[in-house]
Structure formats: C-alpha cells, structure tokens
Amino acid sequence: MPNDTWQPPSVLLTVDLVIFTLRSSALHVLLVERGIEPYKGEAALPGGFIADVGEDIVDAARRELREEADLDAAKLHLEQLGTYGRPDRDPRGRIVSVAYLAIAPGLPEPEAGTDASAAFWCPVAEVASGHRPLAFDHRQILDDGLERARAKIEHTALATAFCTPSFTIAELQRVYEAVWGFELDPRNFYRKVQSVPGFLVPVGADRRTTKGRPARLFRADPWQGLRPPILRPLSPSRNEEV
Amino acid sequence: MPNDTWQPPSVLLTVDLVIFTLRSSALHVLLVERGIEPYKGEAALPGGFIADVGEDIVDAARRELREEADLDAAKLHLEQLGTYGRPDRDPRGRIVSVAYLAIAPGLPEPEAGTDASAAFWCPVAEVASGHRPLAFDHRQILDDGLERARAKIEHTALATAFCTPSFTIAELQRVYEAVWGFELDPRNFYRKVQSVPGFLVPVGADRRTTKGRPARLFRADPWQGLRPPILRPLSPSRNEEV
DNA sequence: TCAAAAGTGTTTGTCCTACACCCATGT
DNA sequence: ACATGGGTGTAGGACAAACACTTTTGA
C-alpha cells in the first residue's frame, strides 16, 4: 500500500501494428525481420517505442509504419486493438504495448525501412498454421486482430479498404471470403451488399476482364457503418478455404 | 529519429474501472469522489497507478477495486476496454490509462476505501445527461464502456452477471432493458432467451412474489457465448426509457 | 457459337413481431 | 372474483439460402 514517499513506477511504452492486405486473393499480414535483440532475426509485427513523452500513441503507430515499412499511414484507418502488458512479455523489462489494426489495399512489396532489416507480406494462413513463429506475444496480437477484422467487416464498410478506389462486387466478395475464410454465394452476396443503403456508390463505369461480362464499378467509404450488417453465417454449410 | 544515445521515454501507467450494476431497475456506475489533486473533490471512475513494475495490469485493476470500493473482484469478470493515452489527458504529466469493464450484481452502498474519499453508485443517466461531470477523460471512457456492455450482452450471457445466482426471466429482461435503454416485449423475450441452447439452466424452483403467478428460476454462466445472439432491435419501434 | 463471368427471378423455409389468449397465484 | 404477472399459440411479414435462369462479353 502506497505511503507518503511512494512514487508510481514507470514503464516503457511501445506500439505494435497488425496491417492486413490482400495479395492474389489471400489474406496477408505485414511482418518485419527483427534487426536487434531480443528475437533478432525472427519475424515480428512492425512496431516500436514511442519517440518522446509527448507523442500521442496513435501518432507513434503511424510513424513506425512509415519508418519500418515505408507505408503512408495518413490514409490508413488505425483502430486500437488492445493493450498487452504481461510483466514477462519482453525480456528487456516492463514494456507495455498498445496494438493497432489497419487494412491496406493490395500493394507491392514494401521497402525495408530504417529500423527493420526487412518488411514483407506474410500469408496469414502461414502464421495461423504455426509454420511461422512470431516474436514476443505477437501471435496472440495477430489472432486478436484477425478476429477483430472478421467482426468489423460485418458492421462497417471496412472491407472496401482492401480494394482499389473503385472495385467490382466480385472483388469485394473476394475480400470477405479471404478475411472470413470460407466461400460465399456470388448471387446472394451481390444482392446483399447492394441492399445496404449507402454502402456502394455506382461510379458509372465498367471493368472489363479477358473473360465474361463486364462488371459495374463502385466506390465506398471504408469507415461508414452498415445497417443492416453483412453477417457471416454462424453454423450453416460453409466451404472452408483458409 | 533515434540515435545511439537515445533512450525510450517512460510513462506512468494507471488503470480505470467502469463497474456497472443494477439498482431498482436502473443502470448505475461506480464512481469515487477524488481525495487528492488534480480534480480533488470531483467525481471520477475508480482507478489508480500500478503498484510496482512487476504488477500485471489486470491485477492492478482488481487491487484498485478492492482498495477504493471494498469490492471483491475475484468473482467479477474484468474485460479490457481500451487504453487512453492522450498526452494532455492528465495535468501531472504523461499518464497512460488502461480501462476495464466489469458487471456486478445488485449490491448495497460500497464502503469508502483507503484511497478515495467516498465511493458510490451513480445512475448512468445522470452522467449521460451531463448533470454529473467526470474528471479527466472519464466521460469518454464511460461512454465507451456503456456501448461495449450493450454490445456484449448480445453475444454473451454477461447480462446474468447483473443478477443474483438464480433469477427469473423477467429479472433478466429488466437487465437488458436497463442496459439497452428501451423496453422489450416480455413474451417474445421469454422465448428468445429460452431458445438459445445452453443459455439458461432451470434450477427447479420458483420465485413467488406478492402478486401474480410464480416464475421459474434459472442460473447461467455469465461468460458463456450466445448462439444465436440476442440482438437488440436496430431501428424499429422501441420505447425509449433511459 | 461457346465459355465464362455478371446479374435477375423465384421458391422455400426460417425467423421475428405483434398480439390474442390461457395459467397460477395473492388478496 | 379479480387483478397481476408468468407463460403459450399463432398469423403475417421480413429475410435469407439455394439454385434455375438470362445477359453480356471475349475468343
């Protein structure tokens, strides 16, 4: 119990980032190969210490994203995922980390930045299957981030953040399938997303591919809410894919 | 950008608690009157600094609950709500706070503990209406906690944590109404909760009141998931009450 | 003319809401 | 008897899964 001379202990504060994107229809997460101890050479989520005592936490997350992966976080929506503060989570001492979640459209290989040896997109399935161990408690953070993303695209238009500025409904469906991990009926999906008022805005043009009928293009605001939501099936017949 | 002599800055870490309970069918939140500066004498959420660098954050939350309100948190389920770290949120300096949410059954007035001048239950409506200002950013934390609780009782049996060990369906309905803030049809609610497999376990006894037919008693595990969920109506005819 | 992908119609069953109605108890 | 709250039946509408079918393109 604190007495008159007691002073509150201080801790070190880091941010960690769960950045998802879609590459050739598969969900990927941004990882870095750690350039310093501990866990040097192993894979980890991008992140790092706040720069100074006056830096806002979400600003630190944006800065780390720029430094470690050369991604401009200005357009990315960072959502707080949770805080991970187990006393033994970092061998260097008491380090508490605030995790953020973000969604990025399909992008080429990120440039390795200043802090990390290398940044790269890793298939989420590779981590989930245990083939790719992660440093610290980052496996847990990634799992929490995946579940958050799965729930989030039900109630908001966040899935469109995976897409190019204008996209077809089939492209949007591939996002939902990659994040949820099972296939959907294209015809029912088509009408379901169209029926949500204010979700999809027709852009008046078509996208032509080498095969088949051209598809209408749409755009959307990724941060808009969806009413009614696009709920994933709970139990029924769903074709697993991830 | 950090150079060779750069050291990461340290911050002070606090926990804040949003504890809800039901008193005479109205949702209440546990508040304390602050005994020290800043905001001395004003209302705030219970909370405080972690005790030492080795204390786990959720343990600190449990300890504060015991110290400030003499509530035994061993049986309460503490859920992390979020982390609030705006650089200017505390005039004493850079203080980052991790907020937790918990639900308590109806309880008598809490005892004032060691740290706080007084702990008391305050109607949530009183805070929401702006009649009761809160210290720091605690109004924001409370709002976030309320929305979390509203969403949480849709997908888990958390609402039963407001109830006595055994309860009637009508009592459970009063919980949902108090948290959501509008009235529900008793007959449809009755069947809806009964239809969720594994939610309500009959205890084989009745509760007799002074009026009307006795109601069957049930018990439940507050941390169990609900499938299908008990969804609150989004738009339709709902009688506002809070 | 065929394959492939986009988009539409329709059927069928499930779930939800609203409300009429019956049941069991205290006064 | 009757008021009060507990509990059941059921009709009508909204919704969603499943799938047959039509449209529009490239080859």
Coordinates of C-alpha atoms in Angstrom, one line a residue, chain B residues 22 26 30 51-52 60 73 103 107 114 118 129 137 148 153 155 163 183 221 227 231:
Chain B
L22 CA -28.5 -2.5 -11.4
A26 CA -31.8 1.5 -13.3
L30 CA -19.4 3.1 -9.6
A51 CA 1.7 -0.7 -7.6
D52 CA 5.1 -1.8 -8.9
A60 CA -3.8 -3.7 -10.6
A73 CA -13.1 -8.5 -7.8
I103 CA -20.5 -6.1 -14.3
L107 CA -25.1 -4.5 -4.1
T114 CA -8.5 3.8 1.8
A118 CA -16.1 8.1 -1.0
S129 CA -27.3 13.8 -19.4
D137 CA -11.4 11.8 -19.9
R148 CA -19.3 -2.2 -25.0
I153 CA -24.9 -8.7 -23.7
H155 CA -23.3 -12.1 -27.8
C163 CA -28.4 -10.9 -11.4
E183 CA -38.4 -1.7 -23.4
D221 CA -22.7 -18.8 -16.8
R227 CA -25.5 -18.6 -30.3
L231 CA -29.7 -8.9 -31.0

